[in-house]
PDB file of C-alpha atoms and ligand atoms in Angstrom:
ATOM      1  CA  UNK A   1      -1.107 -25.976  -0.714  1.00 32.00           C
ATOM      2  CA  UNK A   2      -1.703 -25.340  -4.544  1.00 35.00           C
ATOM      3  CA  UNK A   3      -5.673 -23.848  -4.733  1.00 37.00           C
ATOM      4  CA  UNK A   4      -7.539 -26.583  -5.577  1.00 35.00           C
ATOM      5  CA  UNK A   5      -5.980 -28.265  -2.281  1.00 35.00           C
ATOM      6  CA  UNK A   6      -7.649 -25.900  -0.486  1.00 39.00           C
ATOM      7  CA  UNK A   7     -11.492 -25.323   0.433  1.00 40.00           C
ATOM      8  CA  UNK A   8     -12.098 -22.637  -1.954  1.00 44.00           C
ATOM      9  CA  UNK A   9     -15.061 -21.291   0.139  1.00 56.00           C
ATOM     10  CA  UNK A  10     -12.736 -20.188   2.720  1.00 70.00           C
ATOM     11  CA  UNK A  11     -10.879 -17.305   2.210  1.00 87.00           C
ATOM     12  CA  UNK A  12      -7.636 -16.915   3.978  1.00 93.00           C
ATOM     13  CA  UNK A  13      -7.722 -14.071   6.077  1.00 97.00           C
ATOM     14  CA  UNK A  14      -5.879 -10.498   5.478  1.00 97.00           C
ATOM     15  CA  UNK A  15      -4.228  -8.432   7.865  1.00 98.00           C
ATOM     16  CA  UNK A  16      -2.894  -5.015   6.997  1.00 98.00           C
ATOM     17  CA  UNK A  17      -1.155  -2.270   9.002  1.00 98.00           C
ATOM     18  CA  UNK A  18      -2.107   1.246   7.152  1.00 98.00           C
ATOM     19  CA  UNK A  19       1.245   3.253   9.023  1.00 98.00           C
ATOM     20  CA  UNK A  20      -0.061   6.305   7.973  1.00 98.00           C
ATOM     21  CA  UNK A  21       2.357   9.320   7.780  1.00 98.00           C
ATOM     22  CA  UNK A  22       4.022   7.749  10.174  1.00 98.00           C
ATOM     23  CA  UNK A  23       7.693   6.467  10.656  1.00 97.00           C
ATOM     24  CA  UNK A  24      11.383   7.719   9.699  1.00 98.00           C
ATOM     25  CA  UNK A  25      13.719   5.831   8.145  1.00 97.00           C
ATOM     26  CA  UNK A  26      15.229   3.903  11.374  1.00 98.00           C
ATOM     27  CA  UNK A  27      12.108   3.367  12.874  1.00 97.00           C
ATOM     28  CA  UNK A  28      10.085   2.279  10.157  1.00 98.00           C
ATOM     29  CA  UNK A  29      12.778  -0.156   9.128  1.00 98.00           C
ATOM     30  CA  UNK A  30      13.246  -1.457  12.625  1.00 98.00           C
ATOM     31  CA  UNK A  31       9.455  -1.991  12.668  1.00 98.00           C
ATOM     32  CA  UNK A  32       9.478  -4.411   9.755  1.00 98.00           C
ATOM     33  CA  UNK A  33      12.922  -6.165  10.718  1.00 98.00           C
ATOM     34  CA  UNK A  34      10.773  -6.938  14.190  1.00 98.00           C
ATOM     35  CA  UNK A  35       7.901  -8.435  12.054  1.00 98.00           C
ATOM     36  CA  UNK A  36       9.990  -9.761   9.519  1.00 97.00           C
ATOM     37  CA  UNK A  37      11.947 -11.915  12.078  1.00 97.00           C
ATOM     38  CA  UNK A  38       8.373 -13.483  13.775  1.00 96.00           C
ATOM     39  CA  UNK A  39       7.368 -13.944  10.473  1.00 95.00           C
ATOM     40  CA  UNK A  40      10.269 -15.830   9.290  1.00 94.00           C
ATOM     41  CA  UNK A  41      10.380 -17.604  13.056  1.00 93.00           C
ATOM     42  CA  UNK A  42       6.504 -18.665  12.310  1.00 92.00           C
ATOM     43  CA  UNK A  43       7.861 -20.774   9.222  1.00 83.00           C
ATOM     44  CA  UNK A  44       5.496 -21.648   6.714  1.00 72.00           C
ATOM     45  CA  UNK A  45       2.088 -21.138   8.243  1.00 69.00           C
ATOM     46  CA  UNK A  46       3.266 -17.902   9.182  1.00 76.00           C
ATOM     47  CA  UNK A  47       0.898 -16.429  11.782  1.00 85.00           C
ATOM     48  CA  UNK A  48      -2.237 -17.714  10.407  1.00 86.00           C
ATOM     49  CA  UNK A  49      -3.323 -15.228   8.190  1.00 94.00           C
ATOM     50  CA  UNK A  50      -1.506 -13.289   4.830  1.00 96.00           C
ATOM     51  CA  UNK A  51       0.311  -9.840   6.543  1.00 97.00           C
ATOM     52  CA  UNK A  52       0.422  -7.036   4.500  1.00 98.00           C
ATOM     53  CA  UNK A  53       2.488  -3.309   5.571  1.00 98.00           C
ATOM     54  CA  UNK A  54       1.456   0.018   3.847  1.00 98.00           C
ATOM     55  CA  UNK A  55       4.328   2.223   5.056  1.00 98.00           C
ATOM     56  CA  UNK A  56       4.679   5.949   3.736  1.00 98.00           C
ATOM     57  CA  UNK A  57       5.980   6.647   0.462  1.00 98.00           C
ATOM     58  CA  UNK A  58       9.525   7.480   1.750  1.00 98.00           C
ATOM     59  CA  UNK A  59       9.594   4.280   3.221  1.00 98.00           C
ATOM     60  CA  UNK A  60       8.744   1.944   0.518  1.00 98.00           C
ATOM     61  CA  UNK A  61      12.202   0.610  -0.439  1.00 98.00           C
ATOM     62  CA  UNK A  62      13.975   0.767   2.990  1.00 98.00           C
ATOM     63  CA  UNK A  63      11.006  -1.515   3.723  1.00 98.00           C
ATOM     64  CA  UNK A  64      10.359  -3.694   1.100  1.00 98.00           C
ATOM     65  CA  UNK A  65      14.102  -4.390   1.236  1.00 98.00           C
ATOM     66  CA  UNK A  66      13.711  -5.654   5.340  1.00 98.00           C
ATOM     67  CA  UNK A  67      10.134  -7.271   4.260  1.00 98.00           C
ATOM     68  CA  UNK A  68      11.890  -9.229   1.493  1.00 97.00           C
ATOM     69  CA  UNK A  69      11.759 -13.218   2.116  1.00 95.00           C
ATOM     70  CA  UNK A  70       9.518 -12.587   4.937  1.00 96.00           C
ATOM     71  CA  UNK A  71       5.901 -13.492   3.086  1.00 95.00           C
ATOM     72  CA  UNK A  72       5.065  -9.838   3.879  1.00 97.00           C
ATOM     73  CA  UNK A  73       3.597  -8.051   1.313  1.00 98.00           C
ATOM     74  CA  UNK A  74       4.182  -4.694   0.649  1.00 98.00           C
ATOM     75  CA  UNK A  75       1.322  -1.893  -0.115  1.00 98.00           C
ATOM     76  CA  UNK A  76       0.882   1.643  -0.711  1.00 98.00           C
ATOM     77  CA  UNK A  77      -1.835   4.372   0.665  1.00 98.00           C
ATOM     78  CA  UNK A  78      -2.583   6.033  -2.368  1.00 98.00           C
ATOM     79  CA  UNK A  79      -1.769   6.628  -5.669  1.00 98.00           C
ATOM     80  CA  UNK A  80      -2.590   8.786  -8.790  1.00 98.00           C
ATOM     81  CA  UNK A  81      -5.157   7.972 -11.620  1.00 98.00           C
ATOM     82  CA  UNK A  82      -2.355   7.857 -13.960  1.00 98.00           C
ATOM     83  CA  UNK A  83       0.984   6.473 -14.902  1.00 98.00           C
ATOM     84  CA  UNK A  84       2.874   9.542 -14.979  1.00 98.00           C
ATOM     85  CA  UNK A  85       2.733  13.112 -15.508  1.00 98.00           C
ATOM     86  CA  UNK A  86       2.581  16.318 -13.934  1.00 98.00           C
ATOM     87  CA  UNK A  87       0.768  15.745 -10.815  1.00 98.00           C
ATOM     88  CA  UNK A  88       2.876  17.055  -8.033  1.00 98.00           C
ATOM     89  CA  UNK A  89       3.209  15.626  -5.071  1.00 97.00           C
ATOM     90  CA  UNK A  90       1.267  12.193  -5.923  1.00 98.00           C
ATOM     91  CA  UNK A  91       2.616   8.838  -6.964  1.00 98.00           C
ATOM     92  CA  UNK A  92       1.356   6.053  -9.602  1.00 98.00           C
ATOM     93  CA  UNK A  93       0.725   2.628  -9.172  1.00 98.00           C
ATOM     94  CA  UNK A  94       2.723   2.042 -11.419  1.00 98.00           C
ATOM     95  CA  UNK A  95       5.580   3.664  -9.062  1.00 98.00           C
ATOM     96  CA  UNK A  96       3.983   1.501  -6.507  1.00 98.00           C
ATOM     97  CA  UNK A  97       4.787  -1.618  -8.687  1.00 98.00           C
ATOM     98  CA  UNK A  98       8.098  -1.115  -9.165  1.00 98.00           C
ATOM     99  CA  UNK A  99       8.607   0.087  -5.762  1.00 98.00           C
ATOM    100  CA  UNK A 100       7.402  -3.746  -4.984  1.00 98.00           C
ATOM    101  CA  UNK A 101       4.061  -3.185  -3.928  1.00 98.00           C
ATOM    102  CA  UNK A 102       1.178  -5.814  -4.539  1.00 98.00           C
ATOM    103  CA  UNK A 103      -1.945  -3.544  -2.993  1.00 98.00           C
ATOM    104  CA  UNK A 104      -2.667  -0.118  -2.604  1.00 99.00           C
ATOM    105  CA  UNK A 105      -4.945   1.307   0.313  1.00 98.00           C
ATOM    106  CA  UNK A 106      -7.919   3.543  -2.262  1.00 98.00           C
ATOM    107  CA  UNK A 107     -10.300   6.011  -0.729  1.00 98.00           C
ATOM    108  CA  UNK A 108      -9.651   5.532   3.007  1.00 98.00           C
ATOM    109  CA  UNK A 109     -11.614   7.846   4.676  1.00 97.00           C
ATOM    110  CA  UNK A 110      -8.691  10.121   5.334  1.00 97.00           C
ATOM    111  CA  UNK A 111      -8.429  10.785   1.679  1.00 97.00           C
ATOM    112  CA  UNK A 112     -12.121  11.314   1.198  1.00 96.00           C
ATOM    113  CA  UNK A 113     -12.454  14.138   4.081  1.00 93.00           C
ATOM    114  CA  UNK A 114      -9.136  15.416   4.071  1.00 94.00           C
ATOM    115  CA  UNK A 115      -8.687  15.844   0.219  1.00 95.00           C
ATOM    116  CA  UNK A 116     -12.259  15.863  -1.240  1.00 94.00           C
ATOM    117  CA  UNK A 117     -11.955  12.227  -2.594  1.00 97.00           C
ATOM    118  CA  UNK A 118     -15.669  11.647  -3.895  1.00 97.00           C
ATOM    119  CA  UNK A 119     -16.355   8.032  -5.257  1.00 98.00           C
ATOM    120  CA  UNK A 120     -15.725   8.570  -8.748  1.00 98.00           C
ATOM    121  CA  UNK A 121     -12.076  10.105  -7.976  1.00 98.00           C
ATOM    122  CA  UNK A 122     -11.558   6.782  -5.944  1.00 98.00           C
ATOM    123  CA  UNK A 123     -13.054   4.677  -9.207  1.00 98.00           C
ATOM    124  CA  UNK A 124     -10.437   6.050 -10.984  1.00 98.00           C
ATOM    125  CA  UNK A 125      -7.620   5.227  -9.057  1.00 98.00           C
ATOM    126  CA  UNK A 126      -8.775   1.827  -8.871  1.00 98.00           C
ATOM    127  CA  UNK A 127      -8.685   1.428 -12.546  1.00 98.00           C
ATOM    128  CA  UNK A 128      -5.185   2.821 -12.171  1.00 98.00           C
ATOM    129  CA  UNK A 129      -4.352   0.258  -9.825  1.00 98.00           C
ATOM    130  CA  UNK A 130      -5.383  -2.832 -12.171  1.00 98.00           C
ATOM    131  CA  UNK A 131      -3.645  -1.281 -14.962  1.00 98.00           C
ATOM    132  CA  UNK A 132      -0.347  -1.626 -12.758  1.00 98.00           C
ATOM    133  CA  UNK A 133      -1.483  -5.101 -11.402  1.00 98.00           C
ATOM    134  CA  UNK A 134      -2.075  -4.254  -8.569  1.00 98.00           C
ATOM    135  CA  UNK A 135      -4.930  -4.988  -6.193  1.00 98.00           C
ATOM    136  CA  UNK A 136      -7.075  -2.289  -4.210  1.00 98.00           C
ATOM    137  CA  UNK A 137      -7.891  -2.371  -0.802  1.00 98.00           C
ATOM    138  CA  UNK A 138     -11.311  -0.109  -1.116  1.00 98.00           C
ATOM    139  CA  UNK A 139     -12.064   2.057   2.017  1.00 98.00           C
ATOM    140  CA  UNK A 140     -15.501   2.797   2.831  1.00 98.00           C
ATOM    141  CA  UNK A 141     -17.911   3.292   5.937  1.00 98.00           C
ATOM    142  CA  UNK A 142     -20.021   6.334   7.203  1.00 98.00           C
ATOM    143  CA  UNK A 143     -19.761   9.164   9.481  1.00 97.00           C
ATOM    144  CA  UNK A 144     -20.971   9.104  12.873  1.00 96.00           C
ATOM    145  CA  UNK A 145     -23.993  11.596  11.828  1.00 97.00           C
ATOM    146  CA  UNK A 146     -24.813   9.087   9.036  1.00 97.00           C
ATOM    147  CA  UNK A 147     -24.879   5.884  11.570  1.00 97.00           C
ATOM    148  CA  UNK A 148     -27.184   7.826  13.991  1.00 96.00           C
ATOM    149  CA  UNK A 149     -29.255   8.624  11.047  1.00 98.00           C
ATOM    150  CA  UNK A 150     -29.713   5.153  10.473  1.00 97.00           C
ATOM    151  CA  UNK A 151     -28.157   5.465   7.087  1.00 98.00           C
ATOM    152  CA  UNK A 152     -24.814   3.278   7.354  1.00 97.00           C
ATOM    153  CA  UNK A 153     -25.825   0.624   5.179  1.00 97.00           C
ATOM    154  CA  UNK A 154     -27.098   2.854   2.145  1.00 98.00           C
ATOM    155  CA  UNK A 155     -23.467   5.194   2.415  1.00 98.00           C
ATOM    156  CA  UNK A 156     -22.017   1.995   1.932  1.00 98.00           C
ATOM    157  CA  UNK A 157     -23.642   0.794  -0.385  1.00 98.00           C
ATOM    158  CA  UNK A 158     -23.605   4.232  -2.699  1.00 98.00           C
ATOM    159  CA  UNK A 159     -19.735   3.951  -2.393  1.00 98.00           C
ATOM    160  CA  UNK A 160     -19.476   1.054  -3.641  1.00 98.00           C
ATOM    161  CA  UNK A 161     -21.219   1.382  -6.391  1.00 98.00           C
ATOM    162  CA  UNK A 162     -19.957   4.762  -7.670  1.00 98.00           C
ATOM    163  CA  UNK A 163     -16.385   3.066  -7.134  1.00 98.00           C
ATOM    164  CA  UNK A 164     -15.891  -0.374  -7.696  1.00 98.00           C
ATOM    165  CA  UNK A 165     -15.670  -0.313 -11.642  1.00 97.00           C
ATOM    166  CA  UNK A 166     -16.345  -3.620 -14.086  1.00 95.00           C
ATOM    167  CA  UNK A 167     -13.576  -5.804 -13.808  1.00 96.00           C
ATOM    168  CA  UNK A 168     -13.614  -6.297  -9.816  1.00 97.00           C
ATOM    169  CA  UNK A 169     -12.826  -9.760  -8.828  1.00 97.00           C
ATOM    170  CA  UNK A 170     -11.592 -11.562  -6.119  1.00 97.00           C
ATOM    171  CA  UNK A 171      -7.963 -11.219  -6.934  1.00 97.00           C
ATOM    172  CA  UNK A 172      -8.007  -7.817  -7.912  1.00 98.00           C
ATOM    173  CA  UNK A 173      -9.800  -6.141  -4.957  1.00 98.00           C
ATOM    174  CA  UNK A 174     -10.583  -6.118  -0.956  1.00 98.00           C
ATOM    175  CA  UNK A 175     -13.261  -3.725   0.720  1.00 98.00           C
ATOM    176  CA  UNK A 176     -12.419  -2.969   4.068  1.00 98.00           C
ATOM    177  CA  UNK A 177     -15.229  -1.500   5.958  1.00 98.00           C
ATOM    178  CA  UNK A 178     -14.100   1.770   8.325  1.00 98.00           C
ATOM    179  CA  UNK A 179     -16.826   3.595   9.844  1.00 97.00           C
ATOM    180  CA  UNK A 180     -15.309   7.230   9.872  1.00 97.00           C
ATOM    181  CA  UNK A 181     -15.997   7.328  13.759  1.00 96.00           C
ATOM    182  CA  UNK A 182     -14.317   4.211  14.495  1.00 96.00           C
ATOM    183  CA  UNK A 183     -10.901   5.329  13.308  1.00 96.00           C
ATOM    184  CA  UNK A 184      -8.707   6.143  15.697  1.00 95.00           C
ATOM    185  CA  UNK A 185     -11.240   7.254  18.108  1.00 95.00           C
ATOM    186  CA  UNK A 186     -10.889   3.611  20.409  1.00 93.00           C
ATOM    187  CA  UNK A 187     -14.204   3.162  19.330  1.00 93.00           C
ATOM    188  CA  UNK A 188     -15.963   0.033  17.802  1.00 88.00           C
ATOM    189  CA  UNK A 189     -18.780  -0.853  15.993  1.00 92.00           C
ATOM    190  CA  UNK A 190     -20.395  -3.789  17.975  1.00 96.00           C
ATOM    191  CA  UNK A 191     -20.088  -7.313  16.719  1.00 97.00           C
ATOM    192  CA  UNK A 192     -23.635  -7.581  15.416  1.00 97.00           C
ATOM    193  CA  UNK A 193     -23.085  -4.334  13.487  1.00 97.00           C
ATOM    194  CA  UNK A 194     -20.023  -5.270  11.892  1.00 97.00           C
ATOM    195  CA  UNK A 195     -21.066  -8.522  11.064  1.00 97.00           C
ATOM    196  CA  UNK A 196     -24.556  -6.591   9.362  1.00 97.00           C
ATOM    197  CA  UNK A 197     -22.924  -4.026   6.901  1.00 97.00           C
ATOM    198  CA  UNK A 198     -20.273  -6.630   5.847  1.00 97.00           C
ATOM    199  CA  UNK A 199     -23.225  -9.329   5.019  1.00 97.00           C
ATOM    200  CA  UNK A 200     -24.357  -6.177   2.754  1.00 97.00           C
ATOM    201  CA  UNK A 201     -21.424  -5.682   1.377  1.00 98.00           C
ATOM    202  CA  UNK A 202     -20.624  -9.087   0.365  1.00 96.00           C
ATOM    203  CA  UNK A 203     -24.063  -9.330  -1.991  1.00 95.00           C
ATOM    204  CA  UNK A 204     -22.779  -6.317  -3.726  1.00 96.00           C
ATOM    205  CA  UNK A 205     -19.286  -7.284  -4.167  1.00 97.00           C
ATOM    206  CA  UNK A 206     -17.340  -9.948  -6.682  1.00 95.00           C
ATOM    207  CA  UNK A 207     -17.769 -13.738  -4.631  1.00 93.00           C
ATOM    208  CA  UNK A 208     -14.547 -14.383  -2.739  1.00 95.00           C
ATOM    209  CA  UNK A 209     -13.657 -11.024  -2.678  1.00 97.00           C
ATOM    210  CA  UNK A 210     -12.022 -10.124   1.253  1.00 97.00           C
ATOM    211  CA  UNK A 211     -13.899  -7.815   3.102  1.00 98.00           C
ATOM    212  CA  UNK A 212     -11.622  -6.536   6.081  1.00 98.00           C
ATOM    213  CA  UNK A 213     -12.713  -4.726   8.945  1.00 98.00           C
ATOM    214  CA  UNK A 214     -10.963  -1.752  10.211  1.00 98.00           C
ATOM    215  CA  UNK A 215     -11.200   1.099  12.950  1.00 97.00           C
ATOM    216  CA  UNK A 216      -9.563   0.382  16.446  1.00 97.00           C
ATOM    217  CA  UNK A 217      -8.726  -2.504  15.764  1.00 98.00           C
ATOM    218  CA  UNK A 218      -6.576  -3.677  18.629  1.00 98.00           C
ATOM    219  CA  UNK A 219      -5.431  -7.054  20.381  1.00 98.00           C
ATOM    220  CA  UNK A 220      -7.500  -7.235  22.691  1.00 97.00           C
ATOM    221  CA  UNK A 221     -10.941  -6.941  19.982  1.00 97.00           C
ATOM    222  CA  UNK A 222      -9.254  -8.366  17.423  1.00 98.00           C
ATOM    223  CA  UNK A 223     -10.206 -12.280  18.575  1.00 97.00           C
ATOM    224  CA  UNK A 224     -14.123 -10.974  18.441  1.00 97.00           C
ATOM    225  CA  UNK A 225     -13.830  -9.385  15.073  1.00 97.00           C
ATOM    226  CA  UNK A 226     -11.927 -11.816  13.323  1.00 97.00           C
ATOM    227  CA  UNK A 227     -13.989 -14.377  14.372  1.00 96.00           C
ATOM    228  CA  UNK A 228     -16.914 -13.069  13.043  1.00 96.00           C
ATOM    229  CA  UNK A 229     -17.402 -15.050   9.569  1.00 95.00           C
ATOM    230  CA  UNK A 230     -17.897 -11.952   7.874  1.00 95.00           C
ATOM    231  CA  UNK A 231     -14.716 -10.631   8.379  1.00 97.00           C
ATOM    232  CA  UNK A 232     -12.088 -11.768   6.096  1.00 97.00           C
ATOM    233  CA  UNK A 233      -9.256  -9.658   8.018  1.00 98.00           C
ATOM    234  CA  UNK A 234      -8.178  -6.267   8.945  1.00 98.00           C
ATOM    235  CA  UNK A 235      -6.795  -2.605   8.294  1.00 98.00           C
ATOM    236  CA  UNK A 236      -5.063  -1.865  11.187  1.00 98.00           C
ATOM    237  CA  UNK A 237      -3.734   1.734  11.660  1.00 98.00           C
ATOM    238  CA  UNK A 238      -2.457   2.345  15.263  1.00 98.00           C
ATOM    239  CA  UNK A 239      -2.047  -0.794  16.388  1.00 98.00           C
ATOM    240  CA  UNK A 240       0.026  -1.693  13.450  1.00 98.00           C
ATOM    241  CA  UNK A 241       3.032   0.867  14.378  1.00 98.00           C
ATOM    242  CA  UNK A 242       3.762  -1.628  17.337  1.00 98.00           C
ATOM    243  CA  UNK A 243       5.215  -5.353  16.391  1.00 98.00           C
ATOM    244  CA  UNK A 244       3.762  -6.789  19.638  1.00 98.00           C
ATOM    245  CA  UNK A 245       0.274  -5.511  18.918  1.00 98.00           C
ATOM    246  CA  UNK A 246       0.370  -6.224  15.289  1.00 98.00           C
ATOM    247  CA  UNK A 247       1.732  -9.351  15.596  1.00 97.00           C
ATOM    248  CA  UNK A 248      -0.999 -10.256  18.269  1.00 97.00           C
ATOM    249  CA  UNK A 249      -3.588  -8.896  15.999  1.00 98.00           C
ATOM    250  CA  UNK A 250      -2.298 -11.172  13.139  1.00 97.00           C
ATOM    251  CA  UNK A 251      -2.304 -14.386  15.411  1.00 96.00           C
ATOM    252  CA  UNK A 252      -5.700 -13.717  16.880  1.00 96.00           C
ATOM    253  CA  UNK A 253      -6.483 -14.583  13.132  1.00 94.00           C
ATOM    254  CA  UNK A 254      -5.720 -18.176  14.111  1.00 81.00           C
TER     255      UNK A 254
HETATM  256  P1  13P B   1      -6.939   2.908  13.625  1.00 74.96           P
HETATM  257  O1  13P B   1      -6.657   1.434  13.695  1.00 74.96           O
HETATM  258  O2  13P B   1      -5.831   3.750  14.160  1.00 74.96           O
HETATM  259  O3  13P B   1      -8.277   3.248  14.142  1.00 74.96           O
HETATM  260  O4  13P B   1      -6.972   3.265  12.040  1.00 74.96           O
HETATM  261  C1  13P B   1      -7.758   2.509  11.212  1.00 74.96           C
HETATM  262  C2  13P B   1      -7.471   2.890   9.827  1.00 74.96           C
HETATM  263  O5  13P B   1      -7.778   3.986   9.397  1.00 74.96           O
HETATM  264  C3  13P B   1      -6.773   1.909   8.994  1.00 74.96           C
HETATM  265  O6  13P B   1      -6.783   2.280   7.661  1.00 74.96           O
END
């Protein structure tokens, strides 16, 4: 269905498995032929929802190449600021482009605390990210300290505005709300909370922009979470290294 077929207040839902540094070659490449093939088997509808894989670096092309014809997009975790140059060790969106990537995953939490990312770092990238047409999935939530302070909402809030620079629209970025505790801890914000911060976050973001939810996300939460009408999707880390759970996690979209 062409767009103006289709009820352009509701946004189809995202679901997006963040591997981490996870996965060799075989595995990583037998974990996309698995999804791949329900994908495919699903038809046209697919599972409900748009599926999108962030694999590591090194596995970009092996799985792009088993993602290809699926309808499963392909994402990085990270990139550079820049297009090229002498920045060991990182990679550009424009890499990611031609690599086959659509998104890139900027200023996950695990970048912010384990490299120093600060909000106008993450800006940056995302301006690097539209240059290479590519759209950013924007990571932010609080610490645990910062929840029991009663501050989630504001560290939210600052984020966003210290990284989302002019220019944001619908097609060109996501937010996906992570509370730092929540990630890969089995822990969940409650309903009521999630559906709280991601009302705040939708008056401060572009209209129809997707606003996922991620941090233990898991089959058997994911019908509460993505029912919520806040919650246009989810970044799925864990979960997402497993076709059964993914897969479940996508169709609980439905
Ligand atoms: P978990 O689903 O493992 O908690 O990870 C969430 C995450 O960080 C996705 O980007």
């Amino acid at each position: 269905m062409g767009p103006w077929g289709r009820n352009m207040a509701v946004r189809t839902k995202l679901v997006a498995g963040n591997w981490k540094m996870n996965g060799l070659r075989e595995e990583g490449a037998a974990l996309a032929r698995g999804l791949a093939q329900r994908a495919i088997a699903a038809g046209r509808g697919g599972p409900g929802c748009e599926l999108l894989i962030c694999p590591p670096a090194s596995l970009l092309t092996t799985v792009g190449g088993v993602l290809s014809g699926s309808g499963i997009a392909l994402g990085g975790q990270d990139c550079h600021a820049a297009p090229n140059g002498a920045y060991t060790g990182d990679i550009s969106p424009e890499m990611l482009a031609d690599a086959g990537c659509s998104h890139v995953i900027l200023g996950h939490s695990e970048r912010r605390h384990g490299h120093g990312e600060g909000d106008a770092v993450v800006r940056e990238k995302i301006l690097g990210a539209w240059r290479a047409g590519l759209v950013a999935i924007l990571c932010v939530g609080e610490t645990q300290l910062q929840r029991q302070a009663g501050k989630a909402a504001d560290i939210v809030s600052i984020q966003l505005a210290g990284s989302v620079p002019s220019g944001a629209a619908s097609s060109n970025l996501v937010v996906a709300y992570e509370p730092v505790w929540a990630i890969g801890t089995g822990l969940t914000c409650t309903l009521e909370d999630i559906a709280t911060i991601q009302a705040g976050i939708r008056a401060l973001i572009p209209s129809g922009a997707r606003i996922l939810y991620g941090g233990s996300v898991n089959p058997q939460n994911a019908a509460g979470i993505l029912g919520l009408a806040e919650v246009d999707g989810a970044l799925v880390g864990g979960a997402s290294l497993d076709v059964d759970s993914f897969w479940a996690i996508a169709r609980a979209c439905g």
